[in-house]
């Protein structure tokens, strides 16, 4: 026993049974039986795998940001994108709040991003946010970006141009094309409201469009709408234009 306990490095090189040895002992003048050993020698213990840092989530949700030259049609919003409650205004606007950045994330001048009608992120109840702040702010300015699969970004598209024609005979409807409910009224009228633009789309003076007797868009139950608003407003003022194959534009015969 003494040789074994103190002999490592002097009488022998290595004591292999450090964790499993037993010493002979008696009980009532009888030797004790061997014990069942469950310990494992340290050099036989399996090593725990190295702890690796969690993989970084690739930013698959970030769409391509519109180039600066395609933002000219957007309306500057002095109160910022975060103050906008509706899709049409959000997708026709850019942030003009004067707040240059938050935690290095751009705010002022950014195109607004619409979160699909749901709360954008965990730090606010806003439905619309500046692009760079929203796309790169998770972990910096807020914990969770809720709208990764539902976000749309404001930008200027190549609009469908009003066809050349004679519109001089059209009656100006002071309540707007949306107030008209019959084909004959709609196809003999232009929008007579005073507002030149609505959610970034032309309104005043636009010839009315008849949507074939069905509702024009998912936005309301209107059967008639001003040309630029309804033909170019999809994904900007509303989600879907239902009458793409059935609409007719008001005009005058020569």
JSON list of C-alpha atoms in Angstrom, two decimals:
[
{"chain": "A", "resi": 1, "resn": "UNK", "atom": "CA", "xyz": [0.00, 0.00, 0.00]},
{"chain": "A", "resi": 2, "resn": "UNK", "atom": "CA", "xyz": [2.73, 2.49, 0.92]},
{"chain": "A", "resi": 3, "resn": "UNK", "atom": "CA", "xyz": [4.62, 1.81, -2.33]},
{"chain": "A", "resi": 4, "resn": "UNK", "atom": "CA", "xyz": [1.45, 2.27, -4.35]},
{"chain": "A", "resi": 5, "resn": "UNK", "atom": "CA", "xyz": [0.28, 5.42, -2.59]},
{"chain": "A", "resi": 6, "resn": "UNK", "atom": "CA", "xyz": [3.65, 7.23, -2.66]},
{"chain": "A", "resi": 7, "resn": "UNK", "atom": "CA", "xyz": [5.59, 5.53, -5.37]},
{"chain": "A", "resi": 8, "resn": "UNK", "atom": "CA", "xyz": [4.34, 7.36, -8.46]},
{"chain": "A", "resi": 9, "resn": "UNK", "atom": "CA", "xyz": [7.30, 9.07, -10.14]},
{"chain": "A", "resi": 10, "resn": "UNK", "atom": "CA", "xyz": [9.84, 7.24, -7.94]},
{"chain": "A", "resi": 11, "resn": "UNK", "atom": "CA", "xyz": [9.12, 3.50, -7.87]},
{"chain": "A", "resi": 12, "resn": "UNK", "atom": "CA", "xyz": [7.03, 3.58, -11.04]},
{"chain": "A", "resi": 13, "resn": "UNK", "atom": "CA", "xyz": [5.93, 6.07, -13.65]},
{"chain": "A", "resi": 14, "resn": "UNK", "atom": "CA", "xyz": [2.11, 6.21, -13.42]},
{"chain": "A", "resi": 15, "resn": "UNK", "atom": "CA", "xyz": [-0.52, 5.10, -10.90]},
{"chain": "A", "resi": 16, "resn": "UNK", "atom": "CA", "xyz": [-3.35, 4.02, -13.22]},
{"chain": "A", "resi": 17, "resn": "UNK", "atom": "CA", "xyz": [-5.86, 2.98, -10.56]},
{"chain": "A", "resi": 18, "resn": "UNK", "atom": "CA", "xyz": [-6.08, 6.30, -8.78]},
{"chain": "A", "resi": 19, "resn": "UNK", "atom": "CA", "xyz": [-9.88, 6.41, -9.14]},
{"chain": "A", "resi": 20, "resn": "UNK", "atom": "CA", "xyz": [-10.59, 2.69, -8.77]},
{"chain": "A", "resi": 21, "resn": "UNK", "atom": "CA", "xyz": [-8.26, 1.16, -6.18]},
{"chain": "A", "resi": 22, "resn": "UNK", "atom": "CA", "xyz": [-9.52, -0.61, -3.01]},
{"chain": "A", "resi": 23, "resn": "UNK", "atom": "CA", "xyz": [-7.60, -1.38, 0.21]},
{"chain": "A", "resi": 24, "resn": "UNK", "atom": "CA", "xyz": [-7.85, -4.79, 1.87]},
{"chain": "A", "resi": 25, "resn": "UNK", "atom": "CA", "xyz": [-9.83, -4.53, 5.13]},
{"chain": "A", "resi": 26, "resn": "UNK", "atom": "CA", "xyz": [-11.44, -6.87, 7.68]},
{"chain": "A", "resi": 27, "resn": "UNK", "atom": "CA", "xyz": [-14.79, -6.91, 9.42]},
{"chain": "A", "resi": 28, "resn": "UNK", "atom": "CA", "xyz": [-15.29, -9.17, 12.45]},
{"chain": "A", "resi": 29, "resn": "UNK", "atom": "CA", "xyz": [-12.04, -10.92, 11.63]},
{"chain": "A", "resi": 30, "resn": "UNK", "atom": "CA", "xyz": [-13.20, -11.63, 8.11]},
{"chain": "A", "resi": 31, "resn": "UNK", "atom": "CA", "xyz": [-11.91, -9.91, 4.96]},
{"chain": "A", "resi": 32, "resn": "UNK", "atom": "CA", "xyz": [-14.39, -7.55, 3.32]},
{"chain": "A", "resi": 33, "resn": "UNK", "atom": "CA", "xyz": [-15.54, -8.57, -0.16]},
{"chain": "A", "resi": 34, "resn": "UNK", "atom": "CA", "xyz": [-14.54, -6.37, -3.12]},
{"chain": "A", "resi": 35, "resn": "UNK", "atom": "CA", "xyz": [-16.77, -3.35, -3.68]},
{"chain": "A", "resi": 36, "resn": "UNK", "atom": "CA", "xyz": [-18.46, -2.50, -6.95]},
{"chain": "A", "resi": 37, "resn": "UNK", "atom": "CA", "xyz": [-16.61, 0.51, -8.32]},
{"chain": "A", "resi": 38, "resn": "UNK", "atom": "CA", "xyz": [-18.55, 2.95, -10.53]},
{"chain": "A", "resi": 39, "resn": "UNK", "atom": "CA", "xyz": [-15.90, 5.61, -10.69]},
{"chain": "A", "resi": 40, "resn": "UNK", "atom": "CA", "xyz": [-13.99, 6.07, -13.91]},
{"chain": "A", "resi": 41, "resn": "UNK", "atom": "CA", "xyz": [-10.37, 7.05, -14.09]},
{"chain": "A", "resi": 42, "resn": "UNK", "atom": "CA", "xyz": [-9.97, 10.70, -15.17]},
{"chain": "A", "resi": 43, "resn": "UNK", "atom": "CA", "xyz": [-7.93, 9.78, -18.21]},
{"chain": "A", "resi": 44, "resn": "UNK", "atom": "CA", "xyz": [-10.77, 7.52, -19.41]},
{"chain": "A", "resi": 45, "resn": "UNK", "atom": "CA", "xyz": [-13.52, 10.11, -18.95]},
{"chain": "A", "resi": 46, "resn": "UNK", "atom": "CA", "xyz": [-14.91, 11.40, -22.26]},
{"chain": "A", "resi": 47, "resn": "UNK", "atom": "CA", "xyz": [-14.13, 15.02, -22.95]},
{"chain": "A", "resi": 48, "resn": "UNK", "atom": "CA", "xyz": [-17.07, 17.39, -23.36]},
{"chain": "A", "resi": 49, "resn": "UNK", "atom": "CA", "xyz": [-17.31, 18.77, -26.90]},
{"chain": "A", "resi": 50, "resn": "UNK", "atom": "CA", "xyz": [-16.11, 22.37, -27.22]},
{"chain": "A", "resi": 51, "resn": "UNK", "atom": "CA", "xyz": [-18.81, 24.99, -26.79]},
{"chain": "A", "resi": 52, "resn": "UNK", "atom": "CA", "xyz": [-19.37, 26.80, -30.05]},
{"chain": "A", "resi": 53, "resn": "UNK", "atom": "CA", "xyz": [-21.00, 30.25, -30.33]},
{"chain": "A", "resi": 54, "resn": "UNK", "atom": "CA", "xyz": [-24.57, 30.11, -31.69]},
{"chain": "A", "resi": 55, "resn": "UNK", "atom": "CA", "xyz": [-24.69, 30.53, -35.45]},
{"chain": "A", "resi": 56, "resn": "UNK", "atom": "CA", "xyz": [-25.56, 34.03, -36.64]},
{"chain": "A", "resi": 57, "resn": "UNK", "atom": "CA", "xyz": [-28.94, 34.25, -38.32]},
{"chain": "A", "resi": 58, "resn": "UNK", "atom": "CA", "xyz": [-28.54, 35.30, -41.93]},
{"chain": "A", "resi": 59, "resn": "UNK", "atom": "CA", "xyz": [-30.62, 38.39, -42.66]},
{"chain": "A", "resi": 60, "resn": "UNK", "atom": "CA", "xyz": [-32.87, 36.68, -45.21]},
{"chain": "A", "resi": 61, "resn": "UNK", "atom": "CA", "xyz": [-35.72, 39.10, -44.50]},
{"chain": "A", "resi": 62, "resn": "UNK", "atom": "CA", "xyz": [-33.97, 42.24, -45.82]},
{"chain": "A", "resi": 63, "resn": "UNK", "atom": "CA", "xyz": [-35.29, 43.23, -49.27]},
{"chain": "A", "resi": 64, "resn": "UNK", "atom": "CA", "xyz": [-33.24, 45.27, -51.69]},
{"chain": "A", "resi": 65, "resn": "UNK", "atom": "CA", "xyz": [-33.34, 48.92, -50.69]},
{"chain": "A", "resi": 66, "resn": "UNK", "atom": "CA", "xyz": [-34.62, 51.29, -53.42]},
{"chain": "A", "resi": 67, "resn": "UNK", "atom": "CA", "xyz": [-31.90, 53.49, -54.89]},
{"chain": "A", "resi": 68, "resn": "UNK", "atom": "CA", "xyz": [-31.93, 57.19, -54.05]},
{"chain": "A", "resi": 69, "resn": "UNK", "atom": "CA", "xyz": [-32.94, 58.16, -57.60]},
{"chain": "A", "resi": 70, "resn": "UNK", "atom": "CA", "xyz": [-36.12, 56.10, -57.23]},
{"chain": "A", "resi": 71, "resn": "UNK", "atom": "CA", "xyz": [-37.25, 57.91, -54.06]},
{"chain": "A", "resi": 72, "resn": "UNK", "atom": "CA", "xyz": [-38.04, 61.28, -55.64]},
{"chain": "A", "resi": 73, "resn": "UNK", "atom": "CA", "xyz": [-41.80, 60.72, -55.69]},
{"chain": "A", "resi": 74, "resn": "UNK", "atom": "CA", "xyz": [-42.00, 59.97, -51.96]},
{"chain": "A", "resi": 75, "resn": "UNK", "atom": "CA", "xyz": [-43.56, 62.50, -49.60]},
{"chain": "A", "resi": 76, "resn": "UNK", "atom": "CA", "xyz": [-41.24, 63.71, -46.78]},
{"chain": "A", "resi": 77, "resn": "UNK", "atom": "CA", "xyz": [-42.85, 63.00, -43.40]},
{"chain": "A", "resi": 78, "resn": "UNK", "atom": "CA", "xyz": [-41.70, 65.58, -40.76]},
{"chain": "A", "resi": 79, "resn": "UNK", "atom": "CA", "xyz": [-43.07, 63.40, -37.94]},
{"chain": "A", "resi": 80, "resn": "UNK", "atom": "CA", "xyz": [-41.21, 60.34, -39.21]},
{"chain": "A", "resi": 81, "resn": "UNK", "atom": "CA", "xyz": [-42.28, 56.98, -40.59]},
{"chain": "A", "resi": 82, "resn": "UNK", "atom": "CA", "xyz": [-43.13, 55.69, -37.10]},
{"chain": "A", "resi": 83, "resn": "UNK", "atom": "CA", "xyz": [-46.07, 58.11, -36.85]},
{"chain": "A", "resi": 84, "resn": "UNK", "atom": "CA", "xyz": [-47.83, 56.75, -39.96]},
{"chain": "A", "resi": 85, "resn": "UNK", "atom": "CA", "xyz": [-50.84, 54.48, -39.26]},
{"chain": "A", "resi": 86, "resn": "UNK", "atom": "CA", "xyz": [-51.88, 53.38, -42.78]},
{"chain": "A", "resi": 87, "resn": "UNK", "atom": "CA", "xyz": [-50.36, 51.49, -45.70]},
{"chain": "A", "resi": 88, "resn": "UNK", "atom": "CA", "xyz": [-50.99, 54.08, -48.40]},
{"chain": "A", "resi": 89, "resn": "UNK", "atom": "CA", "xyz": [-49.24, 56.91, -46.58]},
{"chain": "A", "resi": 90, "resn": "UNK", "atom": "CA", "xyz": [-46.38, 54.68, -45.41]},
{"chain": "A", "resi": 91, "resn": "UNK", "atom": "CA", "xyz": [-45.61, 53.31, -48.89]},
{"chain": "A", "resi": 92, "resn": "UNK", "atom": "CA", "xyz": [-45.62, 56.78, -50.43]},
{"chain": "A", "resi": 93, "resn": "UNK", "atom": "CA", "xyz": [-43.36, 58.41, -47.81]},
{"chain": "A", "resi": 94, "resn": "UNK", "atom": "CA", "xyz": [-39.82, 58.75, -46.50]},
{"chain": "A", "resi": 95, "resn": "UNK", "atom": "CA", "xyz": [-38.66, 59.76, -43.04]},
{"chain": "A", "resi": 96, "resn": "UNK", "atom": "CA", "xyz": [-38.00, 63.50, -42.69]},
{"chain": "A", "resi": 97, "resn": "UNK", "atom": "CA", "xyz": [-37.93, 63.71, -38.90]},
{"chain": "A", "resi": 98, "resn": "UNK", "atom": "CA", "xyz": [-34.45, 65.28, -38.69]},
{"chain": "A", "resi": 99, "resn": "UNK", "atom": "CA", "xyz": [-33.26, 62.41, -36.47]},
{"chain": "A", "resi": 100, "resn": "UNK", "atom": "CA", "xyz": [-30.13, 61.34, -38.35]},
{"chain": "A", "resi": 101, "resn": "UNK", "atom": "CA", "xyz": [-29.72, 57.91, -36.74]},
{"chain": "A", "resi": 102, "resn": "UNK", "atom": "CA", "xyz": [-30.37, 55.70, -33.74]},
{"chain": "A", "resi": 103, "resn": "UNK", "atom": "CA", "xyz": [-27.47, 53.51, -32.57]},
{"chain": "A", "resi": 104, "resn": "UNK", "atom": "CA", "xyz": [-25.83, 54.12, -35.95]},
{"chain": "A", "resi": 105, "resn": "UNK", "atom": "CA", "xyz": [-28.93, 53.03, -37.88]},
{"chain": "A", "resi": 106, "resn": "UNK", "atom": "CA", "xyz": [-30.13, 55.54, -40.47]},
{"chain": "A", "resi": 107, "resn": "UNK", "atom": "CA", "xyz": [-33.46, 57.28, -39.85]},
{"chain": "A", "resi": 108, "resn": "UNK", "atom": "CA", "xyz": [-33.75, 60.64, -41.63]},
{"chain": "A", "resi": 109, "resn": "UNK", "atom": "CA", "xyz": [-34.19, 60.30, -45.40]},
{"chain": "A", "resi": 110, "resn": "UNK", "atom": "CA", "xyz": [-34.91, 56.56, -45.27]},
{"chain": "A", "resi": 111, "resn": "UNK", "atom": "CA", "xyz": [-37.85, 55.18, -47.27]},
{"chain": "A", "resi": 112, "resn": "UNK", "atom": "CA", "xyz": [-40.63, 54.01, -44.98]},
{"chain": "A", "resi": 113, "resn": "UNK", "atom": "CA", "xyz": [-41.30, 50.29, -44.55]},
{"chain": "A", "resi": 114, "resn": "UNK", "atom": "CA", "xyz": [-44.86, 49.02, -44.02]},
{"chain": "A", "resi": 115, "resn": "UNK", "atom": "CA", "xyz": [-45.14, 45.98, -41.75]},
{"chain": "A", "resi": 116, "resn": "UNK", "atom": "CA", "xyz": [-48.27, 44.50, -43.29]},
{"chain": "A", "resi": 117, "resn": "UNK", "atom": "CA", "xyz": [-50.68, 45.94, -40.77]},
{"chain": "A", "resi": 118, "resn": "UNK", "atom": "CA", "xyz": [-48.99, 44.31, -37.77]},
{"chain": "A", "resi": 119, "resn": "UNK", "atom": "CA", "xyz": [-46.67, 45.72, -35.10]},
{"chain": "A", "resi": 120, "resn": "UNK", "atom": "CA", "xyz": [-43.19, 46.07, -36.62]},
{"chain": "A", "resi": 121, "resn": "UNK", "atom": "CA", "xyz": [-40.98, 45.38, -33.61]},
{"chain": "A", "resi": 122, "resn": "UNK", "atom": "CA", "xyz": [-40.96, 44.69, -29.89]},
{"chain": "A", "resi": 123, "resn": "UNK", "atom": "CA", "xyz": [-39.87, 48.18, -28.81]},
{"chain": "A", "resi": 124, "resn": "UNK", "atom": "CA", "xyz": [-42.82, 50.07, -30.27]},
{"chain": "A", "resi": 125, "resn": "UNK", "atom": "CA", "xyz": [-46.43, 49.70, -31.45]},
{"chain": "A", "resi": 126, "resn": "UNK", "atom": "CA", "xyz": [-45.65, 51.38, -34.82]},
{"chain": "A", "resi": 127, "resn": "UNK", "atom": "CA", "xyz": [-46.92, 49.81, -38.06]},
{"chain": "A", "resi": 128, "resn": "UNK", "atom": "CA", "xyz": [-44.39, 51.71, -40.21]},
{"chain": "A", "resi": 129, "resn": "UNK", "atom": "CA", "xyz": [-40.68, 52.36, -39.62]},
{"chain": "A", "resi": 130, "resn": "UNK", "atom": "CA", "xyz": [-37.60, 53.81, -41.43]},
{"chain": "A", "resi": 131, "resn": "UNK", "atom": "CA", "xyz": [-35.98, 51.13, -43.62]},
{"chain": "A", "resi": 132, "resn": "UNK", "atom": "CA", "xyz": [-32.43, 50.90, -42.20]},
{"chain": "A", "resi": 133, "resn": "UNK", "atom": "CA", "xyz": [-33.60, 51.22, -38.58]},
{"chain": "A", "resi": 134, "resn": "UNK", "atom": "CA", "xyz": [-36.12, 48.40, -39.01]},
{"chain": "A", "resi": 135, "resn": "UNK", "atom": "CA", "xyz": [-34.06, 46.00, -41.11]},
{"chain": "A", "resi": 136, "resn": "UNK", "atom": "CA", "xyz": [-30.89, 46.15, -38.99]},
{"chain": "A", "resi": 137, "resn": "UNK", "atom": "CA", "xyz": [-32.20, 47.19, -35.58]},
{"chain": "A", "resi": 138, "resn": "UNK", "atom": "CA", "xyz": [-32.86, 43.77, -34.06]},
{"chain": "A", "resi": 139, "resn": "UNK", "atom": "CA", "xyz": [-30.48, 43.36, -31.14]},
{"chain": "A", "resi": 140, "resn": "UNK", "atom": "CA", "xyz": [-29.48, 47.04, -31.20]},
{"chain": "A", "resi": 141, "resn": "UNK", "atom": "CA", "xyz": [-32.66, 49.07, -30.74]},
{"chain": "A", "resi": 142, "resn": "UNK", "atom": "CA", "xyz": [-35.23, 46.32, -30.11]},
{"chain": "A", "resi": 143, "resn": "UNK", "atom": "CA", "xyz": [-35.31, 42.61, -29.28]},
{"chain": "A", "resi": 144, "resn": "UNK", "atom": "CA", "xyz": [-37.55, 41.21, -32.01]},
{"chain": "A", "resi": 145, "resn": "UNK", "atom": "CA", "xyz": [-38.48, 42.20, -35.58]},
{"chain": "A", "resi": 146, "resn": "UNK", "atom": "CA", "xyz": [-42.02, 40.81, -35.85]},
{"chain": "A", "resi": 147, "resn": "UNK", "atom": "CA", "xyz": [-42.79, 41.57, -39.52]},
{"chain": "A", "resi": 148, "resn": "UNK", "atom": "CA", "xyz": [-39.94, 39.81, -41.35]},
{"chain": "A", "resi": 149, "resn": "UNK", "atom": "CA", "xyz": [-42.29, 38.08, -43.80]},
{"chain": "A", "resi": 150, "resn": "UNK", "atom": "CA", "xyz": [-44.85, 40.87, -44.28]},
{"chain": "A", "resi": 151, "resn": "UNK", "atom": "CA", "xyz": [-42.79, 44.04, -44.85]},
{"chain": "A", "resi": 152, "resn": "UNK", "atom": "CA", "xyz": [-43.05, 46.22, -47.99]},
{"chain": "A", "resi": 153, "resn": "UNK", "atom": "CA", "xyz": [-40.79, 49.19, -48.76]},
{"chain": "A", "resi": 154, "resn": "UNK", "atom": "CA", "xyz": [-41.81, 52.57, -50.20]},
{"chain": "A", "resi": 155, "resn": "UNK", "atom": "CA", "xyz": [-40.44, 53.43, -53.61]},
{"chain": "A", "resi": 156, "resn": "UNK", "atom": "CA", "xyz": [-41.32, 54.91, -56.99]},
{"chain": "A", "resi": 157, "resn": "UNK", "atom": "CA", "xyz": [-42.40, 52.55, -59.75]},
{"chain": "A", "resi": 158, "resn": "UNK", "atom": "CA", "xyz": [-42.74, 52.98, -63.50]},
{"chain": "A", "resi": 159, "resn": "UNK", "atom": "CA", "xyz": [-46.41, 53.91, -63.48]},
{"chain": "A", "resi": 160, "resn": "UNK", "atom": "CA", "xyz": [-48.99, 53.07, -66.08]},
{"chain": "A", "resi": 161, "resn": "UNK", "atom": "CA", "xyz": [-49.56, 56.30, -67.99]},
{"chain": "A", "resi": 162, "resn": "UNK", "atom": "CA", "xyz": [-53.05, 57.55, -68.74]},
{"chain": "A", "resi": 163, "resn": "UNK", "atom": "CA", "xyz": [-53.75, 56.73, -72.41]},
{"chain": "A", "resi": 164, "resn": "UNK", "atom": "CA", "xyz": [-54.00, 59.66, -74.80]},
{"chain": "A", "resi": 165, "resn": "UNK", "atom": "CA", "xyz": [-57.61, 60.62, -75.32]},
{"chain": "A", "resi": 166, "resn": "UNK", "atom": "CA", "xyz": [-60.30, 63.26, -75.03]},
{"chain": "A", "resi": 167, "resn": "UNK", "atom": "CA", "xyz": [-61.49, 63.81, -71.46]},
{"chain": "A", "resi": 168, "resn": "UNK", "atom": "CA", "xyz": [-62.92, 67.33, -71.85]},
{"chain": "A", "resi": 169, "resn": "UNK", "atom": "CA", "xyz": [-66.56, 66.25, -71.67]},
{"chain": "A", "resi": 170, "resn": "UNK", "atom": "CA", "xyz": [-66.25, 64.46, -68.33]},
{"chain": "A", "resi": 171, "resn": "UNK", "atom": "CA", "xyz": [-68.32, 65.78, -65.46]},
{"chain": "A", "resi": 172, "resn": "UNK", "atom": "CA", "xyz": [-66.32, 66.60, -62.30]},
{"chain": "A", "resi": 173, "resn": "UNK", "atom": "CA", "xyz": [-67.71, 64.57, -59.40]},
{"chain": "A", "resi": 174, "resn": "UNK", "atom": "CA", "xyz": [-67.11, 66.68, -56.24]},
{"chain": "A", "resi": 175, "resn": "UNK", "atom": "CA", "xyz": [-67.31, 63.64, -53.92]},
{"chain": "A", "resi": 176, "resn": "UNK", "atom": "CA", "xyz": [-64.78, 61.72, -55.97]},
{"chain": "A", "resi": 177, "resn": "UNK", "atom": "CA", "xyz": [-65.05, 58.73, -58.29]},
{"chain": "A", "resi": 178, "resn": "UNK", "atom": "CA", "xyz": [-65.53, 56.40, -55.32]},
{"chain": "A", "resi": 179, "resn": "UNK", "atom": "CA", "xyz": [-69.01, 57.85, -54.70]},
{"chain": "A", "resi": 180, "resn": "UNK", "atom": "CA", "xyz": [-70.30, 56.62, -58.07]},
{"chain": "A", "resi": 181, "resn": "UNK", "atom": "CA", "xyz": [-72.08, 53.24, -58.17]},
{"chain": "A", "resi": 182, "resn": "UNK", "atom": "CA", "xyz": [-73.16, 52.75, -61.80]},
{"chain": "A", "resi": 183, "resn": "UNK", "atom": "CA", "xyz": [-71.19, 52.27, -65.00]},
{"chain": "A", "resi": 184, "resn": "UNK", "atom": "CA", "xyz": [-72.92, 55.17, -66.77]},
{"chain": "A", "resi": 185, "resn": "UNK", "atom": "CA", "xyz": [-72.10, 57.64, -63.98]},
{"chain": "A", "resi": 186, "resn": "UNK", "atom": "CA", "xyz": [-68.53, 56.41, -63.56]},
{"chain": "A", "resi": 187, "resn": "UNK", "atom": "CA", "xyz": [-67.68, 56.38, -67.28]},
{"chain": "A", "resi": 188, "resn": "UNK", "atom": "CA", "xyz": [-68.90, 59.94, -67.78]},
{"chain": "A", "resi": 189, "resn": "UNK", "atom": "CA", "xyz": [-67.03, 61.47, -64.83]},
{"chain": "A", "resi": 190, "resn": "UNK", "atom": "CA", "xyz": [-63.67, 62.66, -63.55]},
{"chain": "A", "resi": 191, "resn": "UNK", "atom": "CA", "xyz": [-62.63, 63.05, -59.93]},
{"chain": "A", "resi": 192, "resn": "UNK", "atom": "CA", "xyz": [-63.64, 66.52, -58.78]},
{"chain": "A", "resi": 193, "resn": "UNK", "atom": "CA", "xyz": [-62.09, 66.62, -55.35]},
{"chain": "A", "resi": 194, "resn": "UNK", "atom": "CA", "xyz": [-59.70, 69.42, -54.45]},
{"chain": "A", "resi": 195, "resn": "UNK", "atom": "CA", "xyz": [-56.87, 67.15, -53.22]},
{"chain": "A", "resi": 196, "resn": "UNK", "atom": "CA", "xyz": [-54.29, 66.78, -56.01]},
{"chain": "A", "resi": 197, "resn": "UNK", "atom": "CA", "xyz": [-52.79, 63.66, -54.38]},
{"chain": "A", "resi": 198, "resn": "UNK", "atom": "CA", "xyz": [-54.00, 60.91, -52.08]},
{"chain": "A", "resi": 199, "resn": "UNK", "atom": "CA", "xyz": [-51.42, 58.58, -50.45]},
{"chain": "A", "resi": 200, "resn": "UNK", "atom": "CA", "xyz": [-48.95, 59.55, -53.16]},
{"chain": "A", "resi": 201, "resn": "UNK", "atom": "CA", "xyz": [-51.33, 58.90, -56.08]},
{"chain": "A", "resi": 202, "resn": "UNK", "atom": "CA", "xyz": [-52.96, 61.51, -58.35]},
{"chain": "A", "resi": 203, "resn": "UNK", "atom": "CA", "xyz": [-56.62, 62.17, -57.62]},
{"chain": "A", "resi": 204, "resn": "UNK", "atom": "CA", "xyz": [-57.94, 65.59, -58.71]},
{"chain": "A", "resi": 205, "resn": "UNK", "atom": "CA", "xyz": [-58.90, 65.71, -62.38]},
{"chain": "A", "resi": 206, "resn": "UNK", "atom": "CA", "xyz": [-58.22, 62.02, -62.99]},
{"chain": "A", "resi": 207, "resn": "UNK", "atom": "CA", "xyz": [-60.78, 60.27, -65.22]},
{"chain": "A", "resi": 208, "resn": "UNK", "atom": "CA", "xyz": [-62.80, 57.70, -63.33]},
{"chain": "A", "resi": 209, "resn": "UNK", "atom": "CA", "xyz": [-62.25, 53.98, -63.84]},
{"chain": "A", "resi": 210, "resn": "UNK", "atom": "CA", "xyz": [-65.16, 51.49, -63.80]},
{"chain": "A", "resi": 211, "resn": "UNK", "atom": "CA", "xyz": [-64.09, 48.15, -62.33]},
{"chain": "A", "resi": 212, "resn": "UNK", "atom": "CA", "xyz": [-66.53, 45.97, -64.29]},
{"chain": "A", "resi": 213, "resn": "UNK", "atom": "CA", "xyz": [-69.24, 45.93, -61.64]},
{"chain": "A", "resi": 214, "resn": "UNK", "atom": "CA", "xyz": [-67.06, 44.35, -58.94]},
{"chain": "A", "resi": 215, "resn": "UNK", "atom": "CA", "xyz": [-65.16, 46.04, -56.15]},
{"chain": "A", "resi": 216, "resn": "UNK", "atom": "CA", "xyz": [-61.96, 47.66, -57.36]},
{"chain": "A", "resi": 217, "resn": "UNK", "atom": "CA", "xyz": [-59.54, 46.74, -54.57]},
{"chain": "A", "resi": 218, "resn": "UNK", "atom": "CA", "xyz": [-59.25, 45.15, -51.16]},
{"chain": "A", "resi": 219, "resn": "UNK", "atom": "CA", "xyz": [-59.22, 48.63, -49.59]},
{"chain": "A", "resi": 220, "resn": "UNK", "atom": "CA", "xyz": [-62.96, 49.31, -49.71]},
{"chain": "A", "resi": 221, "resn": "UNK", "atom": "CA", "xyz": [-66.19, 48.42, -51.55]},
{"chain": "A", "resi": 222, "resn": "UNK", "atom": "CA", "xyz": [-65.88, 51.11, -54.27]},
{"chain": "A", "resi": 223, "resn": "UNK", "atom": "CA", "xyz": [-66.87, 50.13, -57.81]},
{"chain": "A", "resi": 224, "resn": "UNK", "atom": "CA", "xyz": [-65.29, 53.23, -59.36]},
{"chain": "A", "resi": 225, "resn": "UNK", "atom": "CA", "xyz": [-61.97, 54.96, -58.60]},
{"chain": "A", "resi": 226, "resn": "UNK", "atom": "CA", "xyz": [-59.69, 57.69, -60.07]},
{"chain": "A", "resi": 227, "resn": "UNK", "atom": "CA", "xyz": [-57.29, 56.34, -62.74]},
{"chain": "A", "resi": 228, "resn": "UNK", "atom": "CA", "xyz": [-53.85, 56.86, -61.16]},
{"chain": "A", "resi": 229, "resn": "UNK", "atom": "CA", "xyz": [-54.99, 55.73, -57.72]},
{"chain": "A", "resi": 230, "resn": "UNK", "atom": "CA", "xyz": [-56.51, 52.45, -58.82]},
{"chain": "A", "resi": 231, "resn": "UNK", "atom": "CA", "xyz": [-54.25, 51.48, -61.75]},
{"chain": "A", "resi": 232, "resn": "UNK", "atom": "CA", "xyz": [-50.95, 52.34, -60.04]},
{"chain": "A", "resi": 233, "resn": "UNK", "atom": "CA", "xyz": [-51.88, 52.00, -56.39]},
{"chain": "A", "resi": 234, "resn": "UNK", "atom": "CA", "xyz": [-51.40, 48.27, -55.89]},
{"chain": "A", "resi": 235, "resn": "UNK", "atom": "CA", "xyz": [-48.81, 47.53, -53.17]},
{"chain": "A", "resi": 236, "resn": "UNK", "atom": "CA", "xyz": [-48.66, 51.27, -52.50]},
{"chain": "A", "resi": 237, "resn": "UNK", "atom": "CA", "xyz": [-52.14, 52.45, -51.51]},
{"chain": "A", "resi": 238, "resn": "UNK", "atom": "CA", "xyz": [-53.72, 49.00, -51.10]},
{"chain": "A", "resi": 239, "resn": "UNK", "atom": "CA", "xyz": [-52.76, 45.33, -51.38]},
{"chain": "A", "resi": 240, "resn": "UNK", "atom": "CA", "xyz": [-54.64, 44.09, -54.46]},
{"chain": "A", "resi": 241, "resn": "UNK", "atom": "CA", "xyz": [-56.28, 45.61, -57.59]},
{"chain": "A", "resi": 242, "resn": "UNK", "atom": "CA", "xyz": [-59.06, 43.14, -58.44]},
{"chain": "A", "resi": 243, "resn": "UNK", "atom": "CA", "xyz": [-60.19, 44.55, -61.79]},
{"chain": "A", "resi": 244, "resn": "UNK", "atom": "CA", "xyz": [-56.97, 44.37, -63.83]},
{"chain": "A", "resi": 245, "resn": "UNK", "atom": "CA", "xyz": [-58.71, 42.54, -66.69]},
{"chain": "A", "resi": 246, "resn": "UNK", "atom": "CA", "xyz": [-62.12, 44.17, -66.50]},
{"chain": "A", "resi": 247, "resn": "UNK", "atom": "CA", "xyz": [-61.61, 47.90, -65.85]},
{"chain": "A", "resi": 248, "resn": "UNK", "atom": "CA", "xyz": [-62.66, 50.65, -68.28]},
{"chain": "A", "resi": 249, "resn": "UNK", "atom": "CA", "xyz": [-61.57, 54.30, -68.32]},
{"chain": "A", "resi": 250, "resn": "UNK", "atom": "CA", "xyz": [-63.99, 57.19, -68.67]},
{"chain": "A", "resi": 251, "resn": "UNK", "atom": "CA", "xyz": [-63.53, 59.27, -71.84]},
{"chain": "A", "resi": 252, "resn": "UNK", "atom": "CA", "xyz": [-65.26, 61.31, -74.53]},
{"chain": "A", "resi": 253, "resn": "UNK", "atom": "CA", "xyz": [-66.12, 60.27, -78.07]},
{"chain": "A", "resi": 254, "resn": "UNK", "atom": "CA", "xyz": [-64.65, 62.38, -80.86]}
]
